């Protein structure tokens, strides 16, 4: 047996390749050498074996998707930031008009003049504190609320302190709150439906004055509007006079809320026919009020 034949038999036995046999026309048997596999076959692997020389990385697609999401999120955030910048800094929303409501003692012109320095500032940059600080010098203004109304209007609602009495000073009437703060002035008494406090802090003293204003602050608005005078010689002897001349004996400033409710009920009670008209309401002991 030739050396070549031996090698071929050995390869066939070991499965190195599959030999093919050809029988010639003369009856001679010969072995055909197998063709070497092509490069495409090498890359694709041997069919049926489950082997492959191409590596598959499924995580790469996930990374690409994540990268796409991250880029999309970054673009969205940038767009939102740009929109905010436009709203905050754009002159399109600059303040050009101020609307004022809620003011009775404070003039509208005075409020708009005090806020004139805010003209031209974009509405999103104007805060409630800035408005309040500019109106802080106005005694009647206790607080404010603000609302931006695009494109160029700022709505300001003024919350004023409540006047409870009037002090007469020469030919003027000074409207004061419970703390004695002067809120406004009037020259015509008929335009002010508040009681006059006889004297003032300089005459009756601070403690007595505060006792009177505390009593007046406790009265319902409709009852307070019926009062003409308020006076006291001490903190325990507050007296009120209604516009029709009737008197109210109040006493000290304790139990103010209860006394105010009792007084309102007594004033609203109809007069009994055939009985003398009430001239005095005594609520100094609110659990046992007296009329006479």
Tab-separated table of C-alpha atoms in Angstrom:
chain	number	residue	atom	x	y	z
A	1	UNK	CA	0.000	0.000	0.000
A	2	UNK	CA	1.391	3.378	-0.973
A	3	UNK	CA	2.129	6.068	1.613
A	4	UNK	CA	-0.600	8.328	0.206
A	5	UNK	CA	-3.176	5.618	0.445
A	6	UNK	CA	-2.257	5.023	4.050
A	7	UNK	CA	-2.694	8.703	4.934
A	8	UNK	CA	-6.073	8.816	3.279
A	9	UNK	CA	-7.244	5.759	5.153
A	10	UNK	CA	-6.034	7.270	8.397
A	11	UNK	CA	-7.902	10.495	7.770
A	12	UNK	CA	-11.065	8.640	6.920
A	13	UNK	CA	-10.797	6.549	10.056
A	14	UNK	CA	-10.276	9.562	12.317
A	15	UNK	CA	-13.067	11.625	10.698
A	16	UNK	CA	-10.684	14.382	9.635
A	17	UNK	CA	-12.752	14.645	6.528
A	18	UNK	CA	-15.227	12.531	4.626
A	19	UNK	CA	-13.640	10.806	1.671
A	20	UNK	CA	-15.429	10.221	-1.588
A	21	UNK	CA	-14.750	7.142	-3.796
A	22	UNK	CA	-14.636	7.279	-7.549
A	23	UNK	CA	-14.605	4.189	-9.790
A	24	UNK	CA	-12.940	4.775	-13.095
A	25	UNK	CA	-13.911	3.332	-16.475
A	26	UNK	CA	-11.228	0.719	-16.128
A	27	UNK	CA	-12.611	-0.372	-12.764
A	28	UNK	CA	-9.889	1.359	-10.808
A	29	UNK	CA	-11.008	2.749	-7.435
A	30	UNK	CA	-9.572	6.087	-6.251
A	31	UNK	CA	-10.170	8.509	-3.343
A	32	UNK	CA	-11.126	12.122	-3.982
A	33	UNK	CA	-9.586	14.780	-1.741
A	34	UNK	CA	-12.317	16.965	-0.117
A	35	UNK	CA	-12.348	20.601	-1.009
A	36	UNK	CA	-11.250	22.864	1.817
A	37	UNK	CA	-14.108	24.812	3.373
A	38	UNK	CA	-14.678	28.314	2.069
A	39	UNK	CA	-14.164	31.439	4.184
A	40	UNK	CA	-17.962	31.990	4.329
A	41	UNK	CA	-18.411	28.500	5.727
A	42	UNK	CA	-15.740	29.126	8.305
A	43	UNK	CA	-17.504	32.297	9.436
A	44	UNK	CA	-20.903	30.649	9.539
A	45	UNK	CA	-19.688	27.528	11.350
A	46	UNK	CA	-20.408	23.937	10.566
A	47	UNK	CA	-24.124	23.323	9.999
A	48	UNK	CA	-25.775	21.035	12.470
A	49	UNK	CA	-22.996	21.241	15.038
A	50	UNK	CA	-24.410	24.308	16.937
A	51	UNK	CA	-20.955	25.912	16.788
A	52	UNK	CA	-20.398	29.442	15.455
A	53	UNK	CA	-17.396	31.667	15.095
A	54	UNK	CA	-19.592	34.864	15.161
A	55	UNK	CA	-20.130	36.227	18.707
A	56	UNK	CA	-23.514	37.778	19.559
A	57	UNK	CA	-23.645	40.599	22.225
A	58	UNK	CA	-27.329	41.252	23.163
A	59	UNK	CA	-26.274	43.904	25.768
A	60	UNK	CA	-25.123	46.220	23.008
A	61	UNK	CA	-28.709	46.919	21.919
A	62	UNK	CA	-29.705	47.764	25.481
A	63	UNK	CA	-26.791	50.158	25.807
A	64	UNK	CA	-27.765	51.854	22.577
A	65	UNK	CA	-31.352	52.215	23.782
A	66	UNK	CA	-30.217	53.659	27.113
A	67	UNK	CA	-27.967	56.106	25.318
A	68	UNK	CA	-30.910	57.170	23.159
A	69	UNK	CA	-33.101	57.685	26.199
A	70	UNK	CA	-30.413	59.718	27.948
A	71	UNK	CA	-29.977	61.942	24.913
A	72	UNK	CA	-33.756	62.430	24.650
A	73	UNK	CA	-34.029	63.337	28.341
A	74	UNK	CA	-31.170	65.815	28.055
A	75	UNK	CA	-32.810	67.485	25.065
A	76	UNK	CA	-36.137	67.722	26.929
A	77	UNK	CA	-34.507	69.253	30.009
A	78	UNK	CA	-32.678	71.754	27.852
A	79	UNK	CA	-35.937	72.742	26.165
A	80	UNK	CA	-37.690	73.185	29.533
A	81	UNK	CA	-34.790	75.273	30.854
A	82	UNK	CA	-34.915	77.439	27.749
A	83	UNK	CA	-38.667	77.948	28.177
A	84	UNK	CA	-38.230	78.926	31.838
A	85	UNK	CA	-35.503	81.370	30.873
A	86	UNK	CA	-37.824	82.925	28.304
A	87	UNK	CA	-40.628	83.279	30.851
A	88	UNK	CA	-38.409	84.696	33.594
A	89	UNK	CA	-36.291	87.064	31.558
A	90	UNK	CA	-38.286	87.812	28.434
A	91	UNK	CA	-39.447	91.430	28.007
A	92	UNK	CA	-42.658	90.020	26.553
A	93	UNK	CA	-43.892	89.547	30.149
A	94	UNK	CA	-42.617	92.895	31.428
A	95	UNK	CA	-44.874	94.749	33.886
A	96	UNK	CA	-46.790	97.594	32.268
A	97	UNK	CA	-49.982	97.872	34.320
A	98	UNK	CA	-50.897	97.520	38.018
A	99	UNK	CA	-54.452	96.670	39.094
A	100	UNK	CA	-55.330	97.589	42.710
A	101	UNK	CA	-58.291	96.254	44.719
A	102	UNK	CA	-59.272	96.000	48.391
A	103	UNK	CA	-58.134	99.507	49.274
A	104	UNK	CA	-60.580	101.819	51.042
A	105	UNK	CA	-58.312	104.002	53.137
A	106	UNK	CA	-55.295	103.948	50.828
A	107	UNK	CA	-55.483	105.755	47.505
A	108	UNK	CA	-55.079	103.728	44.327
A	109	UNK	CA	-52.766	106.348	42.862
A	110	UNK	CA	-50.567	106.145	45.950
A	111	UNK	CA	-50.229	102.381	45.504
A	112	UNK	CA	-49.420	102.519	41.792
A	113	UNK	CA	-46.896	105.309	42.353
A	114	UNK	CA	-45.175	103.271	45.062
A	115	UNK	CA	-44.893	100.328	42.655
A	116	UNK	CA	-43.727	102.361	39.661
A	117	UNK	CA	-40.128	101.187	40.140
A	118	UNK	CA	-41.254	97.679	39.156
A	119	UNK	CA	-42.315	98.791	35.691
A	120	UNK	CA	-40.461	96.879	32.955
A	121	UNK	CA	-39.514	93.948	35.191
A	122	UNK	CA	-40.784	90.552	33.928
A	123	UNK	CA	-43.797	89.394	35.950
A	124	UNK	CA	-42.196	86.088	37.093
A	125	UNK	CA	-39.460	88.072	38.835
A	126	UNK	CA	-41.840	90.204	40.936
A	127	UNK	CA	-42.497	88.719	44.377
A	128	UNK	CA	-45.079	89.450	47.046
A	129	UNK	CA	-42.341	90.590	49.435
A	130	UNK	CA	-41.127	93.186	46.927
A	131	UNK	CA	-44.622	94.627	46.607
A	132	UNK	CA	-45.225	94.548	50.361
A	133	UNK	CA	-41.913	96.277	51.102
A	134	UNK	CA	-42.764	99.109	48.723
A	135	UNK	CA	-46.109	99.659	50.485
A	136	UNK	CA	-44.779	99.256	54.025
A	137	UNK	CA	-44.732	103.013	54.639
A	138	UNK	CA	-48.509	103.233	54.151
A	139	UNK	CA	-50.037	102.905	57.652
A	140	UNK	CA	-53.360	101.424	56.553
A	141	UNK	CA	-51.739	98.603	54.569
A	142	UNK	CA	-51.399	95.483	56.703
A	143	UNK	CA	-50.624	92.975	53.959
A	144	UNK	CA	-50.945	92.384	50.217
A	145	UNK	CA	-51.690	89.577	47.790
A	146	UNK	CA	-50.289	89.620	44.264
A	147	UNK	CA	-51.215	87.772	41.092
A	148	UNK	CA	-49.441	87.929	37.737
A	149	UNK	CA	-51.836	88.281	34.813
A	150	UNK	CA	-49.856	87.832	31.595
A	151	UNK	CA	-48.800	89.378	29.467
A	152	UNK	CA	-48.199	92.585	31.424
A	153	UNK	CA	-50.565	93.126	34.397
A	154	UNK	CA	-49.876	92.697	38.109
A	155	UNK	CA	-53.029	92.410	40.248
A	156	UNK	CA	-52.477	93.713	43.791
A	157	UNK	CA	-55.052	93.102	46.525
A	158	UNK	CA	-54.536	95.344	49.555
A	159	UNK	CA	-55.467	94.032	52.999
A	160	UNK	CA	-55.971	97.057	55.229
A	161	UNK	CA	-56.013	97.473	58.976
A	162	UNK	CA	-59.481	98.024	60.415
A	163	UNK	CA	-60.251	101.439	61.920
A	164	UNK	CA	-62.294	101.276	65.113
A	165	UNK	CA	-62.545	104.901	66.224
A	166	UNK	CA	-61.910	108.527	65.415
A	167	UNK	CA	-59.828	111.133	67.210
A	168	UNK	CA	-60.657	114.770	66.632
A	169	UNK	CA	-57.671	116.951	65.983
A	170	UNK	CA	-58.588	120.577	65.304
A	171	UNK	CA	-60.689	120.432	62.133
A	172	UNK	CA	-59.624	116.901	61.159
A	173	UNK	CA	-60.757	113.449	62.175
A	174	UNK	CA	-58.059	110.804	62.532
A	175	UNK	CA	-59.099	107.205	61.896
A	176	UNK	CA	-57.269	104.821	64.224
A	177	UNK	CA	-57.081	101.049	64.646
A	178	UNK	CA	-57.103	98.992	67.829
A	179	UNK	CA	-53.451	99.810	68.497
A	180	UNK	CA	-53.997	103.533	68.102
A	181	UNK	CA	-52.232	103.652	64.726
A	182	UNK	CA	-53.447	106.503	62.568
A	183	UNK	CA	-54.696	104.984	59.326
A	184	UNK	CA	-56.277	107.921	57.508
A	185	UNK	CA	-57.816	111.353	57.969
A	186	UNK	CA	-61.193	112.870	57.159
A	187	UNK	CA	-62.469	116.411	57.226
A	188	UNK	CA	-66.197	115.588	57.234
A	189	UNK	CA	-67.489	113.742	60.311
A	190	UNK	CA	-70.544	112.480	58.442
A	191	UNK	CA	-68.361	110.419	56.134
A	192	UNK	CA	-66.959	108.382	59.027
A	193	UNK	CA	-69.280	105.904	60.754
A	194	UNK	CA	-67.043	105.382	63.768
A	195	UNK	CA	-67.242	106.606	67.368
A	196	UNK	CA	-65.119	109.474	68.546
A	197	UNK	CA	-62.895	108.726	71.516
A	198	UNK	CA	-63.106	111.670	73.849
A	199	UNK	CA	-59.639	112.885	74.716
A	200	UNK	CA	-56.877	110.686	73.340
A	201	UNK	CA	-53.746	109.108	74.748
A	202	UNK	CA	-52.429	112.472	75.867
A	203	UNK	CA	-55.555	113.083	77.978
A	204	UNK	CA	-56.815	109.698	79.179
A	205	UNK	CA	-53.565	107.724	79.181
A	206	UNK	CA	-52.410	104.761	77.089
A	207	UNK	CA	-53.949	102.013	79.232
A	208	UNK	CA	-57.420	103.560	79.222
A	209	UNK	CA	-57.118	104.357	75.532
A	210	UNK	CA	-56.227	100.737	74.702
A	211	UNK	CA	-59.098	99.462	76.841
A	212	UNK	CA	-61.516	101.575	74.794
A	213	UNK	CA	-60.100	100.512	71.425
A	214	UNK	CA	-60.129	96.842	72.482
A	215	UNK	CA	-63.846	97.135	73.257
A	216	UNK	CA	-64.593	98.841	69.947
A	217	UNK	CA	-62.603	96.218	68.017
A	218	UNK	CA	-64.817	93.478	69.494
A	219	UNK	CA	-68.061	95.014	68.228
A	220	UNK	CA	-69.715	93.679	65.050
A	221	UNK	CA	-69.357	96.100	62.147
A	222	UNK	CA	-73.065	96.980	62.088
A	223	UNK	CA	-73.083	97.755	65.821
A	224	UNK	CA	-69.850	99.748	65.617
A	225	UNK	CA	-71.374	101.868	62.852
A	226	UNK	CA	-74.172	102.929	65.268
A	227	UNK	CA	-71.734	104.337	67.849
A	228	UNK	CA	-71.136	108.057	68.272
A	229	UNK	CA	-68.778	108.326	71.256
A	230	UNK	CA	-66.564	106.134	73.431
A	231	UNK	CA	-65.129	107.211	76.755
A	232	UNK	CA	-63.681	105.927	80.019
A	233	UNK	CA	-62.296	107.339	83.225
A	234	UNK	CA	-60.474	104.076	83.972
A	235	UNK	CA	-59.885	100.680	82.366
A	236	UNK	CA	-62.920	99.341	84.285
A	237	UNK	CA	-65.425	102.001	83.259
A	238	UNK	CA	-65.756	101.981	79.482
A	239	UNK	CA	-68.948	103.600	78.238
A	240	UNK	CA	-70.345	103.961	74.735
A	241	UNK	CA	-72.934	106.319	73.272
A	242	UNK	CA	-75.066	105.400	70.273
A	243	UNK	CA	-75.989	107.873	67.553
A	244	UNK	CA	-79.571	107.984	68.880
A	245	UNK	CA	-78.282	109.036	72.307
A	246	UNK	CA	-78.667	105.689	74.108
A	247	UNK	CA	-75.895	104.652	76.489
A	248	UNK	CA	-73.961	101.407	76.872
A	249	UNK	CA	-72.399	100.544	80.218
A	250	UNK	CA	-69.607	98.180	79.279
A	251	UNK	CA	-67.352	98.052	82.316
A	252	UNK	CA	-63.884	96.594	81.781
A	253	UNK	CA	-62.561	95.030	78.597
A	254	UNK	CA	-62.895	91.418	79.781
A	255	UNK	CA	-65.359	89.031	78.074
A	256	UNK	CA	-65.423	91.368	75.101
A	257	UNK	CA	-66.780	88.853	72.599
A	258	UNK	CA	-69.633	87.762	74.877
A	259	UNK	CA	-70.555	91.339	75.775
A	260	UNK	CA	-70.568	92.277	72.088
A	261	UNK	CA	-73.001	89.450	71.249
A	262	UNK	CA	-75.300	90.368	74.144
A	263	UNK	CA	-75.296	94.037	73.175
A	264	UNK	CA	-76.073	93.227	69.529
A	265	UNK	CA	-79.038	91.102	70.640
A	266	UNK	CA	-80.363	93.826	72.969
A	267	UNK	CA	-80.142	96.513	70.296
A	268	UNK	CA	-81.902	94.288	67.744
A	269	UNK	CA	-84.729	93.332	70.144
A	270	UNK	CA	-88.024	95.057	69.265
A	271	UNK	CA	-89.457	97.554	71.725
A	272	UNK	CA	-92.454	96.192	73.643
A	273	UNK	CA	-95.577	98.321	73.089
A	274	UNK	CA	-96.622	100.296	76.142
A	275	UNK	CA	-93.208	100.108	77.809
A	276	UNK	CA	-90.782	103.001	78.159
A	277	UNK	CA	-88.090	103.205	75.518
A	278	UNK	CA	-84.752	101.756	76.539
A	279	UNK	CA	-82.168	104.420	77.253
A	280	UNK	CA	-79.341	102.334	78.704
A	281	UNK	CA	-77.900	98.901	77.934
A	282	UNK	CA	-75.815	97.523	80.778
A	283	UNK	CA	-73.657	94.576	79.684
A	284	UNK	CA	-70.985	94.930	82.351
A	285	UNK	CA	-72.174	91.525	83.622
A	286	UNK	CA	-73.027	89.784	80.333
A	287	UNK	CA	-74.709	86.797	81.994
A	288	UNK	CA	-77.250	89.208	83.557
A	289	UNK	CA	-77.669	92.175	81.199
A	290	UNK	CA	-79.898	95.046	82.265
A	291	UNK	CA	-81.879	97.543	80.217
A	292	UNK	CA	-83.475	100.648	81.634
